[in-house]
Amino acid sequence: MKVNDIKALDYQTDGDLLTIPFAETSVEAVLALDAAVLTVKTDAGDTVEVLAGYALKTATVAAADPTSVTAVYTRAVDGTAAALDTISDRLVQAEQENK
């Protein structure tokens, strides 16, 4: 799977937190991601989910493998997060209907 075109091993939400373990990348690439809209796609390029309204909280690089970076994002505190969720859901639905 990929998140914004960077290989991800998984992703998990827990309340306002989103954790994504990235692989085969650099911490610089993860820091440069536009966390306002994170698009999760399959390896085939199909959109699985669009996660909106996040901001990077931490990025941790594995000491044994510098291409393994785990990012933790938190929800934006303003009211736009809920609106972005609605827009994201509609975007995924429209993309699925177009296929």
Tab-separated table of N, CA and C in Angstrom, residues 2-99:
chain	number	residue	atom	x	y	z
A	2	LYS	N	0.303	2.349	-0.403
A	2	LYS	CA	1.027	3.622	-0.413
A	2	LYS	C	0.157	4.701	0.209
A	3	VAL	N	0.820	5.613	0.874
A	3	VAL	CA	0.160	6.793	1.407
A	3	VAL	C	0.859	7.989	0.768
A	4	ASN	N	0.105	8.761	0.008
A	4	ASN	CA	0.676	9.886	-0.741
A	4	ASN	C	1.933	9.463	-1.500
A	5	ASP	N	1.860	8.310	-2.145
A	5	ASP	CA	2.918	7.765	-3.003
A	5	ASP	C	4.171	7.292	-2.260
A	6	ILE	N	4.085	7.122	-0.954
A	6	ILE	CA	5.195	6.550	-0.180
A	6	ILE	C	4.734	5.197	0.357
A	7	LYS	N	5.587	4.190	0.223
A	7	LYS	CA	5.233	2.842	0.665
A	7	LYS	C	4.936	2.826	2.164
A	8	ALA	N	3.778	2.267	2.506
A	8	ALA	CA	3.367	2.129	3.905
A	8	ALA	C	3.075	0.663	4.175
A	9	LEU	N	3.446	0.212	5.350
A	9	LEU	CA	3.199	-1.175	5.725
A	9	LEU	C	1.789	-1.367	6.269
A	10	ASP	N	1.230	-0.320	6.839
A	10	ASP	CA	-0.084	-0.382	7.473
A	10	ASP	C	-0.460	1.039	7.866
A	11	TYR	N	-1.635	1.224	8.420
A	11	TYR	CA	-2.007	2.477	9.069
A	11	TYR	C	-3.076	2.166	10.100
A	12	GLN	N	-3.076	2.949	11.171
A	12	GLN	CA	-3.997	2.669	12.271
A	12	GLN	C	-4.435	3.981	12.903
A	13	THR	N	-5.738	4.114	13.104
A	13	THR	CA	-6.248	5.277	13.808
A	13	THR	C	-6.640	4.865	15.224
A	14	ASP	N	-6.425	5.784	16.149
A	14	ASP	CA	-6.782	5.571	17.543
A	14	ASP	C	-7.207	6.921	18.107
A	15	GLY	N	-8.504	7.162	18.078
A	15	GLY	CA	-8.996	8.474	18.509
A	15	GLY	C	-8.512	9.538	17.535
A	16	ASP	N	-7.813	10.532	18.047
A	16	ASP	CA	-7.302	11.618	17.213
A	16	ASP	C	-5.924	11.313	16.626
A	17	LEU	N	-5.375	10.126	16.897
A	17	LEU	CA	-4.042	9.781	16.403
A	17	LEU	C	-4.119	8.839	15.208
A	18	LEU	N	-3.197	9.024	14.295
A	18	LEU	CA	-3.035	8.168	13.126
A	18	LEU	C	-1.570	7.761	13.071
A	19	THR	N	-1.307	6.458	13.051
A	19	THR	CA	0.065	5.954	13.004
A	19	THR	C	0.281	5.238	11.677
A	20	ILE	N	1.372	5.609	10.988
A	20	ILE	CA	1.701	4.987	9.713
A	20	ILE	C	3.167	4.571	9.722
A	21	PRO	N	3.432	3.252	9.650
A	21	PRO	CA	4.814	2.797	9.503
A	21	PRO	C	5.176	2.794	8.006
A	22	PHE	N	6.064	3.691	7.618
A	22	PHE	CA	6.520	3.786	6.237
A	22	PHE	C	7.754	2.923	6.032
A	23	ALA	N	7.967	2.476	4.800
A	23	ALA	CA	9.131	1.655	4.466
A	23	ALA	C	9.761	2.169	3.174
A	24	GLU	N	11.028	1.867	3.011
A	24	GLU	CA	11.758	2.219	1.789
A	24	GLU	C	11.637	3.703	1.471
A	25	THR	N	11.851	4.530	2.486
A	25	THR	CA	11.741	5.981	2.326
A	25	THR	C	12.762	6.658	3.218
A	26	SER	N	12.665	7.943	3.335
A	26	SER	CA	13.553	8.699	4.221
A	26	SER	C	12.710	9.550	5.159
A	27	VAL	N	13.307	9.966	6.239
A	27	VAL	CA	12.579	10.825	7.172
A	27	VAL	C	12.259	12.148	6.488
A	28	GLU	N	13.118	12.604	5.588
A	28	GLU	CA	12.863	13.849	4.869
A	28	GLU	C	11.603	13.746	4.012
A	29	ALA	N	11.422	12.600	3.355
A	29	ALA	CA	10.224	12.399	2.529
A	29	ALA	C	8.964	12.383	3.385
A	30	VAL	N	9.047	11.761	4.548
A	30	VAL	CA	7.883	11.715	5.449
A	30	VAL	C	7.578	13.110	5.987
A	31	LEU	N	8.602	13.861	6.337
A	31	LEU	CA	8.394	15.215	6.849
A	31	LEU	C	7.790	16.127	5.779
A	32	ALA	N	8.065	15.841	4.522
A	32	ALA	CA	7.572	16.672	3.424
A	32	ALA	C	6.137	16.337	3.000
A	33	LEU	N	5.573	15.247	3.520
A	33	LEU	CA	4.207	14.859	3.153
A	33	LEU	C	3.203	15.944	3.527
A	34	ASP	N	2.202	16.120	2.681
A	34	ASP	CA	1.101	17.024	2.987
A	34	ASP	C	0.118	16.263	3.873
A	35	ALA	N	0.237	16.442	5.181
A	35	ALA	CA	-0.578	15.673	6.126
A	35	ALA	C	-2.023	16.162	6.183
A	36	ALA	N	-2.321	17.276	5.537
A	36	ALA	CA	-3.700	17.766	5.544
A	36	ALA	C	-4.619	16.797	4.809
A	37	VAL	N	-4.081	16.118	3.783
A	37	VAL	CA	-4.839	15.116	3.037
A	37	VAL	C	-3.914	13.941	2.760
A	38	LEU	N	-4.162	12.817	3.427
A	38	LEU	CA	-3.368	11.602	3.249
A	38	LEU	C	-4.227	10.588	2.495
A	39	THR	N	-3.782	10.206	1.309
A	39	THR	CA	-4.538	9.281	0.471
A	39	THR	C	-3.900	7.905	0.528
A	40	VAL	N	-4.664	6.931	1.007
A	40	VAL	CA	-4.207	5.547	1.119
A	40	VAL	C	-4.643	4.817	-0.141
A	41	LYS	N	-3.663	4.213	-0.840
A	41	LYS	CA	-3.966	3.475	-2.074
A	41	LYS	C	-3.369	2.082	-1.999
A	42	THR	N	-3.994	1.163	-2.707
A	42	THR	CA	-3.451	-0.190	-2.829
A	42	THR	C	-2.228	-0.134	-3.733
A	43	ASP	N	-1.488	-1.238	-3.801
A	43	ASP	CA	-0.339	-1.300	-4.698
A	43	ASP	C	-0.769	-1.141	-6.155
A	44	ALA	N	-2.023	-1.499	-6.449
A	44	ALA	CA	-2.552	-1.373	-7.803
A	44	ALA	C	-3.009	0.060	-8.117
A	45	GLY	N	-3.018	0.924	-7.100
A	45	GLY	CA	-3.389	2.318	-7.314
A	45	GLY	C	-4.824	2.669	-6.994
A	46	ASP	N	-5.586	1.722	-6.444
A	46	ASP	CA	-6.976	1.997	-6.068
A	46	ASP	C	-7.017	2.714	-4.721
A	47	THR	N	-7.836	3.747	-4.626
A	47	THR	CA	-7.957	4.494	-3.380
A	47	THR	C	-8.728	3.675	-2.359
A	48	VAL	N	-8.144	3.525	-1.180
A	48	VAL	CA	-8.764	2.795	-0.079
A	48	VAL	C	-9.462	3.777	0.857
A	49	GLU	N	-8.755	4.841	1.181
A	49	GLU	CA	-9.290	5.811	2.140
A	49	GLU	C	-8.542	7.121	1.968
A	50	VAL	N	-9.250	8.214	2.228
A	50	VAL	CA	-8.633	9.531	2.252
A	50	VAL	C	-8.786	10.053	3.666
A	51	LEU	N	-7.664	10.340	4.301
A	51	LEU	CA	-7.652	10.806	5.687
A	51	LEU	C	-7.307	12.292	5.668
A	52	ALA	N	-8.179	13.105	6.202
A	52	ALA	CA	-7.996	14.551	6.110
A	52	ALA	C	-7.955	15.197	7.479
A	53	GLY	N	-7.282	16.334	7.545
A	53	GLY	CA	-7.268	17.131	8.759
A	53	GLY	C	-6.218	16.726	9.770
A	54	TYR	N	-5.139	16.127	9.313
A	54	TYR	CA	-4.077	15.687	10.220
A	54	TYR	C	-2.857	16.597	10.139
A	55	ALA	N	-2.067	16.565	11.195
A	55	ALA	CA	-0.789	17.268	11.249
A	55	ALA	C	0.225	16.315	11.870
A	56	LEU	N	1.450	16.363	11.381
A	56	LEU	CA	2.499	15.477	11.886
A	56	LEU	C	2.816	15.807	13.336
A	57	LYS	N	2.824	14.779	14.169
A	57	LYS	CA	3.177	14.933	15.586
A	57	LYS	C	4.611	14.466	15.810
A	58	THR	N	4.920	13.235	15.359
A	58	THR	CA	6.281	12.707	15.503
A	58	THR	C	6.636	11.856	14.293
A	59	ALA	N	7.930	11.767	14.036
A	59	ALA	CA	8.465	10.862	13.022
A	59	ALA	C	9.663	10.173	13.646
A	60	THR	N	9.631	8.842	13.680
A	60	THR	CA	10.682	8.065	14.328
A	60	THR	C	11.368	7.185	13.291
A	61	VAL	N	12.686	7.264	13.253
A	61	VAL	CA	13.474	6.460	12.321
A	61	VAL	C	14.011	5.248	13.067
A	62	ALA	N	13.872	4.069	12.467
A	62	ALA	CA	14.397	2.846	13.076
A	62	ALA	C	15.926	2.875	13.000
A	63	ALA	N	16.578	2.637	14.122
A	63	ALA	CA	18.043	2.655	14.169
A	63	ALA	C	18.649	1.574	13.279
A	64	ALA	N	18.012	0.430	13.216
A	64	ALA	CA	18.544	-0.680	12.422
A	64	ALA	C	18.295	-0.504	10.926
A	65	ASP	N	17.307	0.322	10.563
A	65	ASP	CA	16.954	0.508	9.159
A	65	ASP	C	16.501	1.950	8.932
A	66	PRO	N	17.378	2.820	8.458
A	66	PRO	CA	17.020	4.231	8.289
A	66	PRO	C	15.970	4.486	7.209
A	67	THR	N	15.587	3.450	6.451
A	67	THR	CA	14.515	3.619	5.464
A	67	THR	C	13.155	3.245	6.042
A	68	SER	N	13.124	2.926	7.336
A	68	SER	CA	11.893	2.591	8.048
A	68	SER	C	11.556	3.751	8.988
A	69	VAL	N	10.476	4.458	8.666
A	69	VAL	CA	10.090	5.649	9.422
A	69	VAL	C	8.636	5.488	9.872
A	70	THR	N	8.389	5.634	11.154
A	70	THR	CA	7.024	5.584	11.676
A	70	THR	C	6.579	7.002	12.000
A	71	ALA	N	5.472	7.395	11.377
A	71	ALA	CA	4.929	8.736	11.588
A	71	ALA	C	3.655	8.639	12.411
A	72	VAL	N	3.506	9.565	13.341
A	72	VAL	CA	2.289	9.676	14.131
A	72	VAL	C	1.713	11.062	13.855
A	73	TYR	N	0.459	11.056	13.422
A	73	TYR	CA	-0.246	12.292	13.100
A	73	TYR	C	-1.354	12.507	14.115
A	74	THR	N	-1.737	13.767	14.311
A	74	THR	CA	-2.834	14.103	15.198
A	74	THR	C	-3.838	14.953	14.428
A	75	ARG	N	-5.093	14.871	14.835
A	75	ARG	CA	-6.136	15.635	14.159
A	75	ARG	C	-5.953	17.115	14.426
A	76	ALA	N	-6.245	17.912	13.422
A	76	ALA	CA	-6.234	19.359	13.596
A	76	ALA	C	-7.311	19.722	14.609
A	77	VAL	N	-7.056	20.730	15.411
A	77	VAL	CA	-7.977	21.050	16.498
A	77	VAL	C	-9.118	21.955	16.079
A	78	ASP	N	-9.035	22.557	14.900
A	78	ASP	CA	-10.130	23.435	14.505
A	78	ASP	C	-11.288	22.629	13.915
A	79	GLY	N	-12.343	23.280	13.558
A	79	GLY	CA	-13.551	22.611	13.082
A	79	GLY	C	-13.470	22.093	11.660
A	80	THR	N	-12.360	22.319	10.973
A	80	THR	CA	-12.285	21.885	9.580
A	80	THR	C	-12.108	20.382	9.444
A	81	ALA	N	-11.669	19.708	10.475
A	81	ALA	CA	-11.423	18.267	10.381
A	81	ALA	C	-12.686	17.497	10.015
A	82	ALA	N	-13.799	17.821	10.638
A	82	ALA	CA	-15.057	17.120	10.340
A	82	ALA	C	-15.505	17.392	8.910
A	83	ALA	N	-15.359	18.621	8.468
A	83	ALA	CA	-15.731	18.961	7.092
A	83	ALA	C	-14.844	18.227	6.100
A	84	LEU	N	-13.564	18.133	6.400
A	84	LEU	CA	-12.644	17.416	5.521
A	84	LEU	C	-12.972	15.929	5.477
A	85	ASP	N	-13.409	15.357	6.591
A	85	ASP	CA	-13.827	13.955	6.600
A	85	ASP	C	-14.976	13.720	5.616
A	86	THR	N	-15.947	14.620	5.622
A	86	THR	CA	-17.090	14.490	4.725
A	86	THR	C	-16.649	14.587	3.267
A	87	ILE	N	-15.804	15.553	2.973
A	87	ILE	CA	-15.292	15.708	1.613
A	87	ILE	C	-14.489	14.479	1.209
A	88	SER	N	-13.674	13.961	2.106
A	88	SER	CA	-12.865	12.778	1.817
A	88	SER	C	-13.730	11.572	1.503
A	89	ASP	N	-14.774	11.367	2.290
A	89	ASP	CA	-15.686	10.246	2.055
A	89	ASP	C	-16.345	10.364	0.687
A	90	ARG	N	-16.745	11.568	0.335
A	90	ARG	CA	-17.393	11.782	-0.960
A	90	ARG	C	-16.408	11.556	-2.111
A	91	LEU	N	-15.165	11.932	-1.917
A	91	LEU	CA	-14.148	11.727	-2.945
A	91	LEU	C	-13.934	10.241	-3.203
A	92	VAL	N	-13.821	9.454	-2.150
A	92	VAL	CA	-13.636	8.010	-2.296
A	92	VAL	C	-14.850	7.394	-2.977
A	93	GLN	N	-16.047	7.794	-2.578
A	93	GLN	CA	-17.263	7.264	-3.191
A	93	GLN	C	-17.316	7.603	-4.672
A	94	ALA	N	-16.984	8.832	-5.018
A	94	ALA	CA	-17.026	9.242	-6.425
A	94	ALA	C	-16.005	8.477	-7.244
A	95	GLU	N	-14.828	8.266	-6.680
A	95	GLU	CA	-13.800	7.505	-7.408
A	95	GLU	C	-14.234	6.071	-7.626
A	96	GLN	N	-14.867	5.475	-6.639
A	96	GLN	CA	-15.335	4.095	-6.778
A	96	GLN	C	-16.468	3.999	-7.798
A	97	GLU	N	-17.334	5.003	-7.830
A	97	GLU	CA	-18.432	5.002	-8.790
A	97	GLU	C	-17.936	5.179	-10.225
A	98	ASN	N	-16.833	5.884	-10.386
A	98	ASN	CA	-16.271	6.121	-11.714
A	98	ASN	C	-15.600	4.888	-12.296
A	99	LYS	N	-15.312	3.882	-11.466
A	99	LYS	CA	-14.626	2.685	-11.958
A	99	LYS	C	-15.551	1.688	-12.538
